[in-house]
XYZ file of C-alpha atoms in Angstrom:
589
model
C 26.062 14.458 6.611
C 24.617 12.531 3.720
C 21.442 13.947 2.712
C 19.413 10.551 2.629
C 20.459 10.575 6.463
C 17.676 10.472 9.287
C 17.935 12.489 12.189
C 15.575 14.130 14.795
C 15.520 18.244 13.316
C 12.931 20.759 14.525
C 10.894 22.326 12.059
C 8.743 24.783 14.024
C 6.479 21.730 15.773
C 9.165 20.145 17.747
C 11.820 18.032 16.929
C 11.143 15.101 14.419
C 12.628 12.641 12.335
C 13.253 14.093 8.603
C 16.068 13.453 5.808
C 16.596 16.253 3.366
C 15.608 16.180 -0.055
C 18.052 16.396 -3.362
C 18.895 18.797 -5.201
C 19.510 16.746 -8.407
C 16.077 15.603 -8.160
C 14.060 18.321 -6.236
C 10.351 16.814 -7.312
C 8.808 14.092 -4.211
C 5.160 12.794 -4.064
C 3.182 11.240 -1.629
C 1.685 9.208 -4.733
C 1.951 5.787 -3.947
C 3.953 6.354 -0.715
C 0.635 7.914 1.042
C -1.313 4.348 0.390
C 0.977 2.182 1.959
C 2.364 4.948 4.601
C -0.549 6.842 5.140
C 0.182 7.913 8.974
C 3.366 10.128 10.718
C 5.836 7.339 10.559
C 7.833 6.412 13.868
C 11.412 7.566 14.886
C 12.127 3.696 16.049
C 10.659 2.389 12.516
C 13.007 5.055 10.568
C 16.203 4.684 12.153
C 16.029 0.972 12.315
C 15.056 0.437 8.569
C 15.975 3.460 6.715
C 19.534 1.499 5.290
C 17.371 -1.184 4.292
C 14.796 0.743 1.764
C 17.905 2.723 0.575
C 20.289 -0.131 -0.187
C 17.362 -2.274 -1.515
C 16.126 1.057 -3.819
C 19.855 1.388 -4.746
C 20.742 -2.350 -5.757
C 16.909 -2.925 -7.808
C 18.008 0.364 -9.858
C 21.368 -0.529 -10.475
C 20.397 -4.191 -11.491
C 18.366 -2.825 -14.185
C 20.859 -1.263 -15.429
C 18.684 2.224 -14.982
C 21.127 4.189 -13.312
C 24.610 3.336 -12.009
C 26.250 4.533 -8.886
C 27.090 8.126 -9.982
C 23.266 8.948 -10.710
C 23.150 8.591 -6.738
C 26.046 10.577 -5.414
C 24.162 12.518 -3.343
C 22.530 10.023 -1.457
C 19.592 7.713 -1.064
C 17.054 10.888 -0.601
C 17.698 10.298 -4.370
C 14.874 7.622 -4.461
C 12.792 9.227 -2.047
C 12.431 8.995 2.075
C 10.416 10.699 4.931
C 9.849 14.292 5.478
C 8.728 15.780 8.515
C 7.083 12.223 9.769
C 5.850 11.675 6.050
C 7.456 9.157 3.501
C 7.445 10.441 -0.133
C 8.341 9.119 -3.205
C 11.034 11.020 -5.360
C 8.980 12.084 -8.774
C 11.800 13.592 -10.900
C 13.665 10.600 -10.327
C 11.280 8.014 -11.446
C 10.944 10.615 -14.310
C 14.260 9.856 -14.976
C 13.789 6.497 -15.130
C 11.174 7.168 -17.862
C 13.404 9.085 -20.214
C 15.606 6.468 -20.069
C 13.412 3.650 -20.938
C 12.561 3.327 -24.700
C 8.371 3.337 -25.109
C 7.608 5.245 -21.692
C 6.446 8.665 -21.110
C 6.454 11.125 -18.291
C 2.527 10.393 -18.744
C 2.831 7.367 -18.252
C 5.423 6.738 -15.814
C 3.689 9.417 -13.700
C 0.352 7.716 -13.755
C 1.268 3.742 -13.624
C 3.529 4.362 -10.717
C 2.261 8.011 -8.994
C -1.104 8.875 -10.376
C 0.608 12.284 -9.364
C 1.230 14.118 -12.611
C -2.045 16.084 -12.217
C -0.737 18.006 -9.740
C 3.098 17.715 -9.988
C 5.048 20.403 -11.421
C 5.873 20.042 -15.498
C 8.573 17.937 -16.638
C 11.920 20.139 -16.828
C 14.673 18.444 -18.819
C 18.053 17.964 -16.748
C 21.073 17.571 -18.874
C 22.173 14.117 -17.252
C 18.141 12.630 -17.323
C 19.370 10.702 -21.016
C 21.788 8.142 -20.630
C 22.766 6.060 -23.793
C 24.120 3.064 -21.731
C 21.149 3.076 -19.047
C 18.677 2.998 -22.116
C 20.892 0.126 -23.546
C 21.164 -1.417 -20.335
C 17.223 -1.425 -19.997
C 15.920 -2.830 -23.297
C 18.945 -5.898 -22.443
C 16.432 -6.080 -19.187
C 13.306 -5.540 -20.923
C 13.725 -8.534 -23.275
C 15.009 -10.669 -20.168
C 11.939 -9.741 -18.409
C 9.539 -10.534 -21.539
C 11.470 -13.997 -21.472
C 10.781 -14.853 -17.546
C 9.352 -18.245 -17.536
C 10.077 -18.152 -13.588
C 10.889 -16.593 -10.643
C 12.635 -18.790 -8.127
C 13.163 -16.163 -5.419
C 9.544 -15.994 -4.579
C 9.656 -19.843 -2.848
C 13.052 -19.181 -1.760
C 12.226 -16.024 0.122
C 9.041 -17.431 1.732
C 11.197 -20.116 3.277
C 13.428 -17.820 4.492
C 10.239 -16.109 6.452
C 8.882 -19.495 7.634
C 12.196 -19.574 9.123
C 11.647 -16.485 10.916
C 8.190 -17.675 12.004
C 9.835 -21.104 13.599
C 12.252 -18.503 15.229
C 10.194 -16.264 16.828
C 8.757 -18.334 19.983
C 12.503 -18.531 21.279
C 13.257 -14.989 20.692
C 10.165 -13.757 22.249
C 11.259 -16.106 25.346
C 15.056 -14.135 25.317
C 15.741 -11.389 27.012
C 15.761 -8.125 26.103
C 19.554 -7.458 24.772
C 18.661 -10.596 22.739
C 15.413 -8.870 21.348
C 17.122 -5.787 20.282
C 20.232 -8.288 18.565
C 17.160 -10.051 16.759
C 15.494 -6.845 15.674
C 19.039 -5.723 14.157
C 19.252 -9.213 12.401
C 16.404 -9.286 10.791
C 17.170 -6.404 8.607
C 19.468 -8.064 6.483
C 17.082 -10.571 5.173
C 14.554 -7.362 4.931
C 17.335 -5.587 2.375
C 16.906 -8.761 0.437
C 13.190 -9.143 0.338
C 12.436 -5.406 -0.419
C 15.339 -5.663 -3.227
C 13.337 -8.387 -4.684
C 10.400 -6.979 -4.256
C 11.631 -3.338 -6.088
C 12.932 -5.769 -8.882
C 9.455 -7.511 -9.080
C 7.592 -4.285 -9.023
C 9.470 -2.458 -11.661
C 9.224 -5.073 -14.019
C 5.258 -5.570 -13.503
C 5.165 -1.911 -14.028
C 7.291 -1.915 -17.590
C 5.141 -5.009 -18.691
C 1.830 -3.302 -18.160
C 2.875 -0.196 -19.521
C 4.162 -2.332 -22.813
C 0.463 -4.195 -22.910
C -1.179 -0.824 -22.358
C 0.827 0.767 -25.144
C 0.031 -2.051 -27.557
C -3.380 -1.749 -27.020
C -3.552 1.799 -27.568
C -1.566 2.084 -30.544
C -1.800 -1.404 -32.129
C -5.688 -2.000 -30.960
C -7.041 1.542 -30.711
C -7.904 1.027 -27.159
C -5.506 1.796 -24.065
C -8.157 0.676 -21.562
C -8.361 -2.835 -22.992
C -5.300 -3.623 -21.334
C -7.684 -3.323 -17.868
C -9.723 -6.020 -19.173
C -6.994 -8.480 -20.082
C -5.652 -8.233 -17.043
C -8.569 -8.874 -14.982
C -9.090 -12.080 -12.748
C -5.572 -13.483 -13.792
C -6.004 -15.398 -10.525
C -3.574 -16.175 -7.196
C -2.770 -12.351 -6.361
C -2.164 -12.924 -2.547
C -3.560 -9.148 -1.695
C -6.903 -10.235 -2.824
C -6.913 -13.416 -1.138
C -8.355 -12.325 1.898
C -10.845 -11.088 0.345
C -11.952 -14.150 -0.939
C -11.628 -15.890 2.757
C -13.662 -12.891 4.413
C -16.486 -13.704 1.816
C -16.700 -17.330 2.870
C -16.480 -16.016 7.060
C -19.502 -13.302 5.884
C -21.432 -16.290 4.497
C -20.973 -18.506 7.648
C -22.183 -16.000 9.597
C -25.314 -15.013 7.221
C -25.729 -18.547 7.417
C -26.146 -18.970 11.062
C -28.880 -17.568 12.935
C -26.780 -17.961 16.446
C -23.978 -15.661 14.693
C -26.610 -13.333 12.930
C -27.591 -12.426 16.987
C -24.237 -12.261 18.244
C -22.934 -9.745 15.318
C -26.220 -7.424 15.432
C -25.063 -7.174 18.660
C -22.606 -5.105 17.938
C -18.417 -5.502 17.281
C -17.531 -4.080 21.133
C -17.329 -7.324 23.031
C -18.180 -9.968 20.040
C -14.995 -11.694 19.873
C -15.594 -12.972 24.194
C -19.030 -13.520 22.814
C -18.004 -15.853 19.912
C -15.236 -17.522 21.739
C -17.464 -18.021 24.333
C -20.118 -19.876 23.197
C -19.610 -23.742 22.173
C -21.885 -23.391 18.965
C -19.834 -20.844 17.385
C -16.589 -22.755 18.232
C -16.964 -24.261 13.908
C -16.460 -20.121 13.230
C -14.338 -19.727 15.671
C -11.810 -22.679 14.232
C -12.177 -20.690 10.874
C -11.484 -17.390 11.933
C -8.131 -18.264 13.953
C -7.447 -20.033 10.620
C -7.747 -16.612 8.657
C -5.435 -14.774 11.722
C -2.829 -17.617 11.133
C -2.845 -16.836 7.284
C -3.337 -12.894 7.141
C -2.589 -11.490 10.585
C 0.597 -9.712 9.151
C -1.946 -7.816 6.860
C -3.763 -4.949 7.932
C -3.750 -0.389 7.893
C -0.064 0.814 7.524
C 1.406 -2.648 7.703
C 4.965 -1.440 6.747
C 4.656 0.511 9.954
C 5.660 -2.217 12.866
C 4.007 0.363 15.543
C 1.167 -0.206 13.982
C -1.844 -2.476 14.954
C -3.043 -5.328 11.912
C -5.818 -7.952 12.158
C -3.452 -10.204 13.946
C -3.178 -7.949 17.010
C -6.130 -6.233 16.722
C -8.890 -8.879 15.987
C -11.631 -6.811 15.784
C -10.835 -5.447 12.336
C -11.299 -8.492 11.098
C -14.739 -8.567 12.596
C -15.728 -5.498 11.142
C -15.013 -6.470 7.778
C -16.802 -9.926 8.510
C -19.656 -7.872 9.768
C -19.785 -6.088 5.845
C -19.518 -8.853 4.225
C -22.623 -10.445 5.930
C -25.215 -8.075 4.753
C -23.859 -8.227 1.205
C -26.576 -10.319 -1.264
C -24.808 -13.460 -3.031
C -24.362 -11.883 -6.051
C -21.994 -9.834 -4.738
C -19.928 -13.211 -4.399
C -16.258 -11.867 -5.309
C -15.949 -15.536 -7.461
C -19.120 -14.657 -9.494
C -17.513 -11.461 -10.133
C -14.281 -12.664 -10.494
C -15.678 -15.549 -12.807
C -17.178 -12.544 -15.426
C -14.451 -11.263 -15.184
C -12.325 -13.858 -16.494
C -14.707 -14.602 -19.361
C -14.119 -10.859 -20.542
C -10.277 -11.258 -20.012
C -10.781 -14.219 -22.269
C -12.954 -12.696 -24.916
C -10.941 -9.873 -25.198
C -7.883 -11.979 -25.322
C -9.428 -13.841 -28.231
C -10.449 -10.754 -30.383
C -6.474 -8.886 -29.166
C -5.341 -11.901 -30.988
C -7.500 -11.959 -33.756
C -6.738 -8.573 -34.552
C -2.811 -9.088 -34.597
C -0.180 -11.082 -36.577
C 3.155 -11.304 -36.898
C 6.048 -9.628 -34.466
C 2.935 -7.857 -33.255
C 1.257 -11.083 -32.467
C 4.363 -12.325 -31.098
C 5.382 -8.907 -28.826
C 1.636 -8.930 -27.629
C 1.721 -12.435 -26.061
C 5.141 -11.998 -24.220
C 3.990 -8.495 -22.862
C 0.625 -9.835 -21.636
C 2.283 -13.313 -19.954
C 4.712 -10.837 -18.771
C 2.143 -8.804 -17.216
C 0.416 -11.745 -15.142
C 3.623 -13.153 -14.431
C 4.863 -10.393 -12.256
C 1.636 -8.562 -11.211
C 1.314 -11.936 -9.521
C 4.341 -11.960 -8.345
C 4.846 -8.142 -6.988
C 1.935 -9.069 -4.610
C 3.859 -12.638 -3.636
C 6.765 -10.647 -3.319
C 4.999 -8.103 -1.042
C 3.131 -10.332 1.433
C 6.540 -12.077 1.860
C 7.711 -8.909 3.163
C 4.882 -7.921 4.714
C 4.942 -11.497 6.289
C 8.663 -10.595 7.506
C 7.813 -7.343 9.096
C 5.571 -9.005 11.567
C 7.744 -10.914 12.931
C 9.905 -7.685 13.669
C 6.680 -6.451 14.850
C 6.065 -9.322 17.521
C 9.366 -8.546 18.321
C 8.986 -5.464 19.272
C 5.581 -5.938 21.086
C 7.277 -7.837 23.288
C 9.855 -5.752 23.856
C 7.886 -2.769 23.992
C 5.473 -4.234 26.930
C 8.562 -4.957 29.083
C 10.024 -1.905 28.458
C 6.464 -0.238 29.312
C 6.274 -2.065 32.921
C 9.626 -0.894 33.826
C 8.423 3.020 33.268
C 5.686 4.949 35.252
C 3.148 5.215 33.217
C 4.777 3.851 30.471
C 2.907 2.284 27.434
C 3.308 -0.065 24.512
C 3.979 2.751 21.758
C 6.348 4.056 23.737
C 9.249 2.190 22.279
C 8.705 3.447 18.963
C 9.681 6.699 20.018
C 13.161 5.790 20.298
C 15.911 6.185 18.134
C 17.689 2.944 16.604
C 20.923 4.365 18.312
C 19.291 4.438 21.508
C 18.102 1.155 21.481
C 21.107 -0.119 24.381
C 20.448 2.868 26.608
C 16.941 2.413 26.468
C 16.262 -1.524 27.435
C 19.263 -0.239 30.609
C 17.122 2.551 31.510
C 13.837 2.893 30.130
C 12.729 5.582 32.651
C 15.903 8.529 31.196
C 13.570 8.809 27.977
C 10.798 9.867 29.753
C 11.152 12.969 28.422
C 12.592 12.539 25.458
C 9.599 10.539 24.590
C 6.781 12.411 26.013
C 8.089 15.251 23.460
C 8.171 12.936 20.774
C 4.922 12.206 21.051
C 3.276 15.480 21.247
C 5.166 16.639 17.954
C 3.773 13.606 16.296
C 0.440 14.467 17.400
C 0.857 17.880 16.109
C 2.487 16.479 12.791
C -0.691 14.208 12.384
C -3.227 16.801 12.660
C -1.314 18.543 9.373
C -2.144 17.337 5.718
C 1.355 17.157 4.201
C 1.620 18.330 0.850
C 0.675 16.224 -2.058
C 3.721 17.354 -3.862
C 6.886 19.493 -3.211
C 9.840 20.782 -5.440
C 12.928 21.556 -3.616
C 12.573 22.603 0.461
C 9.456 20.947 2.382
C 7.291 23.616 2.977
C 7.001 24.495 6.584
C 5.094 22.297 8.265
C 3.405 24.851 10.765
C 1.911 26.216 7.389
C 0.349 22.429 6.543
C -3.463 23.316 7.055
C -5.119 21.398 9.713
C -7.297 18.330 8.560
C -9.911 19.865 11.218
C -9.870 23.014 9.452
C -10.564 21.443 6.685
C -13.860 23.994 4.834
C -16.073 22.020 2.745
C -17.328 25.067 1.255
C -13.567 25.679 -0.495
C -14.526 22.298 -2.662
C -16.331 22.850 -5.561
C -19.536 21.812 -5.604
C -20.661 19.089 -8.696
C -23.908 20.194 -10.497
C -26.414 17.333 -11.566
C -24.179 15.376 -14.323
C -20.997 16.896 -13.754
C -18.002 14.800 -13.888
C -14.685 13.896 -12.121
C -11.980 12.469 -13.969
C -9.387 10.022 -12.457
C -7.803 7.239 -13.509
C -9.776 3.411 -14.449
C -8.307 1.024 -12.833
C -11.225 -1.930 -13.349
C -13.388 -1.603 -16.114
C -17.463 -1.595 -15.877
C -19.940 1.062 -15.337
C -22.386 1.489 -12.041
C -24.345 3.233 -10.348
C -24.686 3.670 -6.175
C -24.860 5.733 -3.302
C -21.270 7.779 -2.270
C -19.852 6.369 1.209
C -17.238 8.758 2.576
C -14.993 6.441 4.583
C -11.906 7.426 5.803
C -10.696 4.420 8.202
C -11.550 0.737 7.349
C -12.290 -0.153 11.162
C -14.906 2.698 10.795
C -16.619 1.815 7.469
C -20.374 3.335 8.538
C -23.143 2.614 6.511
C -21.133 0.945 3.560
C -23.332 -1.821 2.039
C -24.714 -3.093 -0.520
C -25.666 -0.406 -3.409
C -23.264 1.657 -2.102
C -19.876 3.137 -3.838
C -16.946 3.118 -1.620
C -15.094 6.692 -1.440
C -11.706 6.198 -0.092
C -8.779 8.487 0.639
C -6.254 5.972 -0.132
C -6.336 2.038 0.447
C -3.737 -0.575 1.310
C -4.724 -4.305 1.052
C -6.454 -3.757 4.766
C -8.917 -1.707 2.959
C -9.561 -4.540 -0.096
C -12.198 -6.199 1.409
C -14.775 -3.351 2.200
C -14.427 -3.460 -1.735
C -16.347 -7.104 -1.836
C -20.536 -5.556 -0.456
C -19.441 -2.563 -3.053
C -20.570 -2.004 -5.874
C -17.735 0.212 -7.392
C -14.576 2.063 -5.450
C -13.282 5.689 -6.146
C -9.938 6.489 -4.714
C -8.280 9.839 -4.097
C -4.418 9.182 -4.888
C -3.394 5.780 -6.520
C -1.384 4.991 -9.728
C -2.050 2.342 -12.308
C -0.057 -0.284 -10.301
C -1.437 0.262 -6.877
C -3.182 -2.278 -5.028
C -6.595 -0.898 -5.237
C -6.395 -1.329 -8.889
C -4.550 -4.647 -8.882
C -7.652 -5.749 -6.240
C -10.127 -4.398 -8.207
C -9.575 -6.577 -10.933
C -9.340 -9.677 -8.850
C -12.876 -9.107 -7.679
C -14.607 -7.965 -10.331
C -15.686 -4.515 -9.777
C -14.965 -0.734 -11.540
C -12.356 1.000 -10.307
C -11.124 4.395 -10.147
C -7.691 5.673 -8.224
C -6.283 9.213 -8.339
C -9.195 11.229 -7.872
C -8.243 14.371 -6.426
C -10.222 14.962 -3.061
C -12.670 13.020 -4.248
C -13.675 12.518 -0.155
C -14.349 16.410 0.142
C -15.912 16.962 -3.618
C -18.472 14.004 -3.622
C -21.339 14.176 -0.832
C -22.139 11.300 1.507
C -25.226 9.667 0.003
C -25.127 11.019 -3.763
C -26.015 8.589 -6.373
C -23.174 8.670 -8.707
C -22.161 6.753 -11.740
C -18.546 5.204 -11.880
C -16.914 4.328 -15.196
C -13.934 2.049 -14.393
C -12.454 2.271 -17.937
C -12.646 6.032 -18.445
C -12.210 7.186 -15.127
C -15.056 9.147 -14.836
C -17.522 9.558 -11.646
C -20.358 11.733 -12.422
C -22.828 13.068 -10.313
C -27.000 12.065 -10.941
C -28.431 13.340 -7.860
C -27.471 14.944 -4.946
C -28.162 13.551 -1.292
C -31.425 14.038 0.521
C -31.505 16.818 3.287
């Protein structure tokens, strides 16, 4: 058995799907995974895409010309994969990665990509990490990345989903052999995408790393490269954003919508659709489920619920964004934002000449080029998934009907291999399933570790997130500071708002500082009535950060339990270009 392979294995809780990590590179992190895979992922979900990520992971690496097939012998665990229910990301690989690429540090690598190397283990030097040829290999795909005018997959691929999207009525009309045959299809296209997508990422990664080195060694000033890359413009995960804004205003707007949202989110949607003066916001707000209903908490996961199936999320973000005053506009913020991008473009310039000059202009265009596009490249994806999703809906309801008791999740408790046998005779997995789900349960009441170097640590040991003693925090004295890393540069000052789900944001509003355990582009607009957002895990390149800078507002990502340290309704002050939160007055009894 390969050890990137999945399989169901009991680790004390029940049997679960797990792969088993490398020994060549023994160091995995739930930096960056954790934010776009936050939950226990789903036996169905794993089996059915884990060739994809690992052929895509394998073919981006090997394109570079970072590694070549011998670097992965031992499998696709090599890049990473999921653990006990949780996906990780393999640190000593990406390590790897940053020996072998000239300019990069550990440091660095760690924090653009992880934000993990405060609590990882130390760097330990492996006798294959150096590779003359890889580092050749890289600076041949460095320079062809600083000379990208263009990237013609991007339209190409998003045709590809549209065709998908004209697809899916007739497949949701076949029957259910038919479903399972599409569901099997579609992962080809999805090795593609997520190939592309790797390739985009890595090279928006080296790009910003170059800018950020040049402005700390050239300008004196590592965080400048925050600024220059703020409101750079068409980034599709802050989009939305933008569109909930407009829905917020409509709705401030409107005195007949005003009533109908103070009356609460249970039941608005029947209470909207139903009445013929709301019908202008209702035409808008099917427009914004046409355009972002792929997007939404965990949307890798096609189990899992986003604002196309599950309108009300969208409500409850609309519902934010109407008590939010109009200077919290995200295009005023975005627009000062700009003109510092600009005036610190024009001084970067001023204070540079020659192959400086010249290696400062292709890193920043560089930098633009494919931030943009690693968030085109993403929502194409993401835009992909769903349809695998509706798929599987529909499968999953008529698989549900045939069962006693059966329900919609149910199918994702299914192996890829049992897929045939199942749709035959949904009611032989009874059990199977009912003990699938009560390991998951037990799996999701655990807080994986952070890190891990070598065997997973048991999972029965994981302490319980309701166990969870506030008292074992330390507790921040008046003017005491947390460090993490900026993300969005600016300096403010609010009330702490512990929120831990985005369907559940409390008393978030305006004044307030949003204080997040992780955040996928679901979680982006809850940024817009904010006046800053602190983050506990998060590397330079995550979306928070890329968000951030779209709308205008300080940042700060890798914070460690940053939820359990700062107290709901503290006034803190946030410094988006240090990456310090410190603590001016504790909350009222």
């Amino acid at each position: 058995m390969k050890l990137g392979s999945a399989q169901m294995t009991d680790f004390g809780l029940g049997e679960y799907i797990t792969q088993y990590p490398s020994q060549r590179y023994p160091i995995y992190t739930r930096g960056n995974a954790g934010e776009v895979w936050p939950e226990v992922a789903y036996p169905l979900t794993i089996t059915l895409t884990r060739i994809v990520g690992e052929e895509a992971s394998a073919r981006a690496a090997i394109n570079a010309g970072i590694i070549s097939k011998k670097d992965i012998v031992e499998g696709p665990s090599c890049f990473g994969g999921v653990f006990a229910g949780y996906m990780y990301l393999n640190l000593s690989f990406g390590r790897m990665i940053a020996v072998r690429t000239p300019g990069t540090t550990i440091e660095k690598s760690d924090a653009t990509y992880y934000g993990s190397e405060q609590q990882a283990p130390q760097y330990v030097p492996h006798k294959d990490d150096k590779s003359p040829v890889a580092t050749l290999k890289v600076i041949r795909y460095g320079w062809r990345m600083l000379n990208t005018a263009e990237i013609p997959f991007l339209k190409t691929d998003r045709e590809l989903v549209q065709k998908w999207h004209e697809r899916l009525p007739e497949i949701l009309q076949s029957d259910n052999q038919k479903l399972v045959a599409a569901l099997r299809e579609i992962m080809e296209p999805a090795m593609n995408l997520f190939t592309n997508h790797l390739d985009v990422t890595g090279q928006a990664g080296g790009a910003v790393q170059l800018l950020s080195t040049i402005c700390e060694e050239r300008l004196n000033d590592r965080s400048l490269a925050l600024t220059l890359l703020g409101s750079i413009g068409d980034v599709d995960s802050a989009e939305p954003s933008f569109k909930l804004w407009e829905l917020g205003r409509f709705v401030k707007n409107s005195p007949i919508l005003t009533s109908l949202f103070e009356q609460g989110i249970t039941g608005l949607e029947d209470r909207l659709r139903n009445s013929v003066e709301c019908q202008p916001f209702v035409e808008r707000f099917d427009a914004f489920l046409q355009e972002f209903g792929s997007r939404g908490p965990n949307e890798w996961e096609t189990a899992c619920e986003t604002w196309g199936t599950k309108h009300s999320t969208v409500l409850t973000l609309i519902d934010r964004m109407r008590l939010a005053d109009a200077d919290k506009s995200p295009l005023l913020r975005a627009e000062k934002l700009k003109e510092n991008r600009q005036e610190a473009l024009m001084r970067a310039r001023s204070q540079l000449k020659g192959l400086g000059l010249w290696l400062f202009n292709k890193a920043f265009h560089a930098s633009v080029l494919f931030s943009r596009s690693r968030e085109r490249s993403k929502t194409t994806i993401i835009d992909l998934i769903h349809v695998a999703r509706l798929i599987s809906r529909e499968l999953g309801e008529r698989t549900a009907l045939q069962r006693q008791n059966g329900e919609l999740i149910d199918l994702w408790f299914i192996l890829e291999s049992e897929l045939d046998e199942f749709i035959t005779n949904p009611s032989a997995f009874d059990k199977k399933i009912a003990e699938r789900k009560q390991v998951r349960d037990k799996l999701a009441e655990r807080i994986p570790p952070f890190v891990f170097e070598g065997e997973l640590p048991d999972p029965t040991t994981w302490p319980l997130r309701n166990n969870i003693n506030p008292k074992e925090y330390p507790t921040l004295s008046i003017g005491e500071t947390l460090e993490g890393f900026g993300g969005c540069p600016g300096i403010t000052e609010g009330t702490a708002r512990i929120v831990r789900d985005p369907s559940e944001p409390g008393e978030l509003g305006p004044g307030d500082i949003l204080i997040a355990p992780l955040t996928d582009p679901s979680w982006t607009p809850l940024f817009v009535p904010a006046e800053a957002v602190v983050v506990e895990v998060g590397g330079q390149m995550s979306h928070a950060v890329i968000v951030s800078r779209e709308l205008g507002m300080p940042c700060v990502v890798a914070v460690a339990d940053a939820t359990q340290i700062i107290k709901e309704g503290s006034l803190i002050r946030v410094n988006g270009s240090s990456g310090e939160i410190t603590l001016l007055e504790h909350p009222e009894e």
